[in-house]
C-alpha cells in the first residue's frame, strides 16, 4: 500500500472507532446488531466491498438491512459479482476487519490481506460498489458510513441506488456484471414480461383464478412500498397491498417471519379475509409465505410456508421436464438429461421432505443460511432451494438454458408450437422471472401466481398437497450463543457436551418427535425447533428442550 493510501485509511478510519467491548461476526447473512453500534462496522464493510471489487474487477453490492429483525436493529452485507452472497473465504477477513481495535491495526490488516490475496492496489485500478438500503430510519446515516469506507480506497466509487429490497440489489449487481441494464425499472420490466409470458403459455381451460384477488402483507417495509409501484405495471394480477409501511412499525406483528413462526394473522388482516389467498413478505422482501385466514378460528391461519412453495415449484418444473423428455411421437427424448435437485434445511417440515422424496426427487440438506443452500442448488441443472421461512429460489444452469433456447451444440428441441417447445419457453421464462442471485419475495410471488393459474389451483388445493406435522419454534436467550456448536447440517449439537443426549432422551418421549437447537446467526438467541405428531406434543417438546438450553447455557428465559 502506498503512503497516500495509508494516510487516507488511517485518517478516515480514526473517525469510525469500533464500539468498545463489542465483538461482531459476519453471521448467517452479514453483520447485524442494534443500529446504534454499527457505524464503524458499516464503514469497514465499505472498505471490504471496495477491496472485493478490486480483487474481482467487477461490480460489488453493499446492502444495509436487518431484514426480519426489529426496526431498531440494522445490518450490512455484501453481494458478490454473481449477485450471490459474499464468498465464504472472505468471511474471516470481514470478522477481523470489523473487530480491529484501532486504525493502526486496521491498516495493517488491510495491508496484509491485500498482499495475501494479490489484490491490485496501486491506486490506478477502479472499483464500483452499488449501495442499497431498506426503509429502516437508521439506514441513511449507515449508508453514509459505507460511502466513507468505500471512498477511503483510492479509485473506488460508491453508487447509491437508494431504497431497495435486498433481492433487487443482488439482481442489479448480477445484471451489471453481465453487461445488462440494471435499474429498478429494468428489474420490474423483466419480472412483468416473464410473468406475462408464463400466463400466455397456460394451457387453455386451466385459467380459473385470474380474477381472484391476492392480498399481500408488506411487513411495513420496503417490499410493500415496491409492490405499490410495481402493481401499476403488472398485468394479469389483482393485488391488494396492506402493511405497505405508511402506518405500522416494520416487522411488528406483521411480515413473513411473524406469520411463519406464530402462525396467526398479521395486523391489518381480519376474520373477514377468511378463505382469501394471502401472502406475507419479510422486512427486506427476500422471504415469502402464503396463508389463508381460517374462519372462526381465533386468528389462526392455514400457513403455506417455504416448504410448500418449494413443492409447488418442484411439481411445475417436473411437469415441464417430463414434457421435454418426450419426443413429438410420444417416445423418449434424452438429448439433454437435465439433473434436478431440491435443497432444504433441518427446519423443513418432515412431511414436506417425505412428500418431495415420494415424488422421486433428490433432497439434500445444508445448514441454515441462503449462502449454503444456494451453493448446493447450483450443482444441478435445475436446483430448487427453500428454507421453511420462505427464503429460496430456483437456479437454472447456463448449459440447460443454452439448450432450451437452441444455442447449444446438442440436438435441439422440436418444432415451433409443439408441447416441447412450450415447456422450453416456460422454463426460459422461469429463469428470467425468478431471481437467479438470491431468494426474492416479489419474483417468487409472481411465479407462485403463474403456477397456480397454470395448474388451475386455488390456495386450498395447493395447501392440500400434504399436511404439515405440528411444529413449534422458540428462542432462548443465553449468556453466549457461540457456545453451541453443531454438525450434520445443524441436526446434532457437539458442544456443550451432554446436551445432545439430553435432547435425544426428551425427543424419544414423543411419537414422530424431532428436535434440534442452533445458535441464530442474525439474533442474539439460541433457536429451538420441535416437531411431533400433535400440536400439544410439539409445544411440550419445544418447551422441555428450551429448559435444557437454559440449564446448559446459563440463565435466560425462552419466548
Ligand atoms: C437470514 C438468512 C436466512 C436465515 C435467516 C435466519 O434471513 O438469509 O437464510 O434463515 O436469516 O437465520 P438465523 O436463524 O441464523 O437467525 P433474513 O431474511 O433475516 O435476511
Short mmCIF file of N, CA, C and O and ligand atoms in Angstrom, two decimals, residues 28-29 32 67-68 77 282 284 286-287 347 368-370 387 389 391 518 520-523 527, ligand 1:
data_model
loop_
_atom_site.label_atom_id
_atom_site.label_comp_id
_atom_site.label_asym_id
_atom_site.label_seq_id
_atom_site.Cartn_x
_atom_site.Cartn_y
_atom_site.Cartn_z
N UNK A 28 -25.09 -15.40 9.62
CA UNK A 28 -25.86 -16.09 8.58
C UNK A 28 -25.98 -15.19 7.34
O UNK A 28 -26.00 -15.67 6.21
N UNK A 29 -26.07 -13.91 7.60
CA UNK A 29 -26.36 -13.02 6.49
C UNK A 29 -25.77 -11.64 6.73
O UNK A 29 -26.47 -10.64 6.73
N UNK A 32 -25.17 -8.04 11.92
CA UNK A 32 -26.43 -7.46 12.41
C UNK A 32 -26.30 -7.13 13.88
O UNK A 32 -25.74 -7.92 14.64
N UNK A 67 -33.34 -7.03 7.68
CA UNK A 67 -34.39 -7.94 7.25
C UNK A 67 -35.51 -8.13 8.27
O UNK A 67 -36.22 -7.20 8.59
N UNK A 68 -35.60 -9.34 8.84
CA UNK A 68 -36.74 -9.65 9.73
C UNK A 68 -36.55 -9.11 11.15
O UNK A 68 -37.47 -9.14 11.95
N UNK A 77 -24.52 -6.30 4.50
CA UNK A 77 -23.98 -7.49 3.83
C UNK A 77 -23.53 -7.16 2.42
O UNK A 77 -23.94 -6.15 1.84
N UNK A 282 -41.19 -10.43 4.05
CA UNK A 282 -40.49 -10.01 5.27
C UNK A 282 -39.95 -8.59 5.07
O UNK A 282 -40.20 -7.95 4.05
N UNK A 284 -37.25 -7.04 4.28
CA UNK A 284 -36.50 -6.57 3.11
C UNK A 284 -36.88 -7.35 1.85
O UNK A 284 -36.17 -7.33 0.85
N UNK A 286 -36.99 -10.55 1.03
CA UNK A 286 -36.31 -11.73 0.48
C UNK A 286 -36.97 -13.03 0.93
O UNK A 286 -36.51 -14.11 0.58
N UNK A 287 -38.05 -12.91 1.70
CA UNK A 287 -38.79 -14.11 2.10
C UNK A 287 -40.26 -13.95 1.78
O UNK A 287 -40.79 -12.84 1.84
N UNK A 347 -34.97 -27.19 9.32
CA UNK A 347 -36.28 -26.61 9.65
C UNK A 347 -37.39 -27.12 8.73
O UNK A 347 -38.56 -26.84 8.98
N UNK A 368 -28.56 -23.82 7.94
CA UNK A 368 -29.36 -22.62 7.68
C UNK A 368 -28.51 -21.53 7.03
O UNK A 368 -27.34 -21.39 7.35
N UNK A 369 -29.12 -20.77 6.15
CA UNK A 369 -28.38 -19.66 5.51
C UNK A 369 -28.38 -19.89 4.01
O UNK A 369 -27.91 -20.92 3.52
N UNK A 370 -28.91 -18.87 3.33
CA UNK A 370 -29.03 -18.98 1.88
C UNK A 370 -27.68 -19.26 1.22
O UNK A 370 -27.60 -19.94 0.21
N UNK A 387 -35.82 -22.37 2.35
CA UNK A 387 -35.90 -22.57 3.78
C UNK A 387 -37.38 -22.51 4.14
O UNK A 387 -38.16 -21.84 3.45
N UNK A 389 -38.75 -20.85 6.22
CA UNK A 389 -39.15 -19.46 6.49
C UNK A 389 -39.48 -18.68 5.21
O UNK A 389 -39.81 -17.50 5.28
N UNK A 391 -37.45 -18.34 2.34
CA UNK A 391 -36.31 -17.78 1.62
C UNK A 391 -35.80 -18.83 0.63
O UNK A 391 -35.32 -19.87 1.02
N UNK A 518 -29.94 -24.58 17.58
CA UNK A 518 -28.79 -23.98 16.87
C UNK A 518 -28.70 -22.50 17.26
O UNK A 518 -29.72 -21.88 17.59
N UNK A 520 -28.61 -18.72 16.55
CA UNK A 520 -29.02 -17.87 15.43
C UNK A 520 -27.81 -17.10 14.91
O UNK A 520 -26.92 -16.74 15.66
N UNK A 521 -27.81 -16.85 13.62
CA UNK A 521 -26.75 -16.02 13.02
C UNK A 521 -27.21 -14.59 12.81
O UNK A 521 -26.47 -13.77 12.28
N UNK A 522 -28.45 -14.28 13.20
CA UNK A 522 -28.94 -12.92 12.99
C UNK A 522 -29.46 -12.27 14.26
O UNK A 522 -29.70 -11.08 14.27
N UNK A 523 -29.70 -13.07 15.29
CA UNK A 523 -30.19 -12.52 16.56
C UNK A 523 -29.39 -13.16 17.69
O UNK A 523 -28.87 -14.26 17.52
N UNK A 527 -31.93 -20.90 18.89
CA UNK A 527 -33.25 -21.29 18.39
C UNK A 527 -33.52 -22.76 18.71
O UNK A 527 -32.60 -23.59 18.64
C1 LIG B 1 -31.42 -14.60 7.10
C2 LIG B 1 -30.81 -15.63 6.18
C3 LIG B 1 -31.68 -16.85 6.14
C4 LIG B 1 -31.91 -17.37 7.55
C5 LIG B 1 -32.44 -16.26 8.46
C6 LIG B 1 -32.49 -16.66 9.91
O1 LIG B 1 -32.67 -14.22 6.60
O2 LIG B 1 -30.68 -15.07 4.90
O3 LIG B 1 -31.03 -17.82 5.36
O4 LIG B 1 -32.83 -18.42 7.55
O5 LIG B 1 -31.58 -15.14 8.39
O6 LIG B 1 -31.19 -17.01 10.30
P1 LIG B 1 -30.82 -17.37 11.78
O7 LIG B 1 -31.75 -18.46 12.20
O8 LIG B 1 -29.39 -17.79 11.73
O9 LIG B 1 -31.06 -16.15 12.63
P2 LIG B 1 -33.13 -12.72 6.63
O10 LIG B 1 -34.46 -12.75 5.96
O11 LIG B 1 -33.19 -12.31 8.07
O12 LIG B 1 -32.07 -12.00 5.86
#
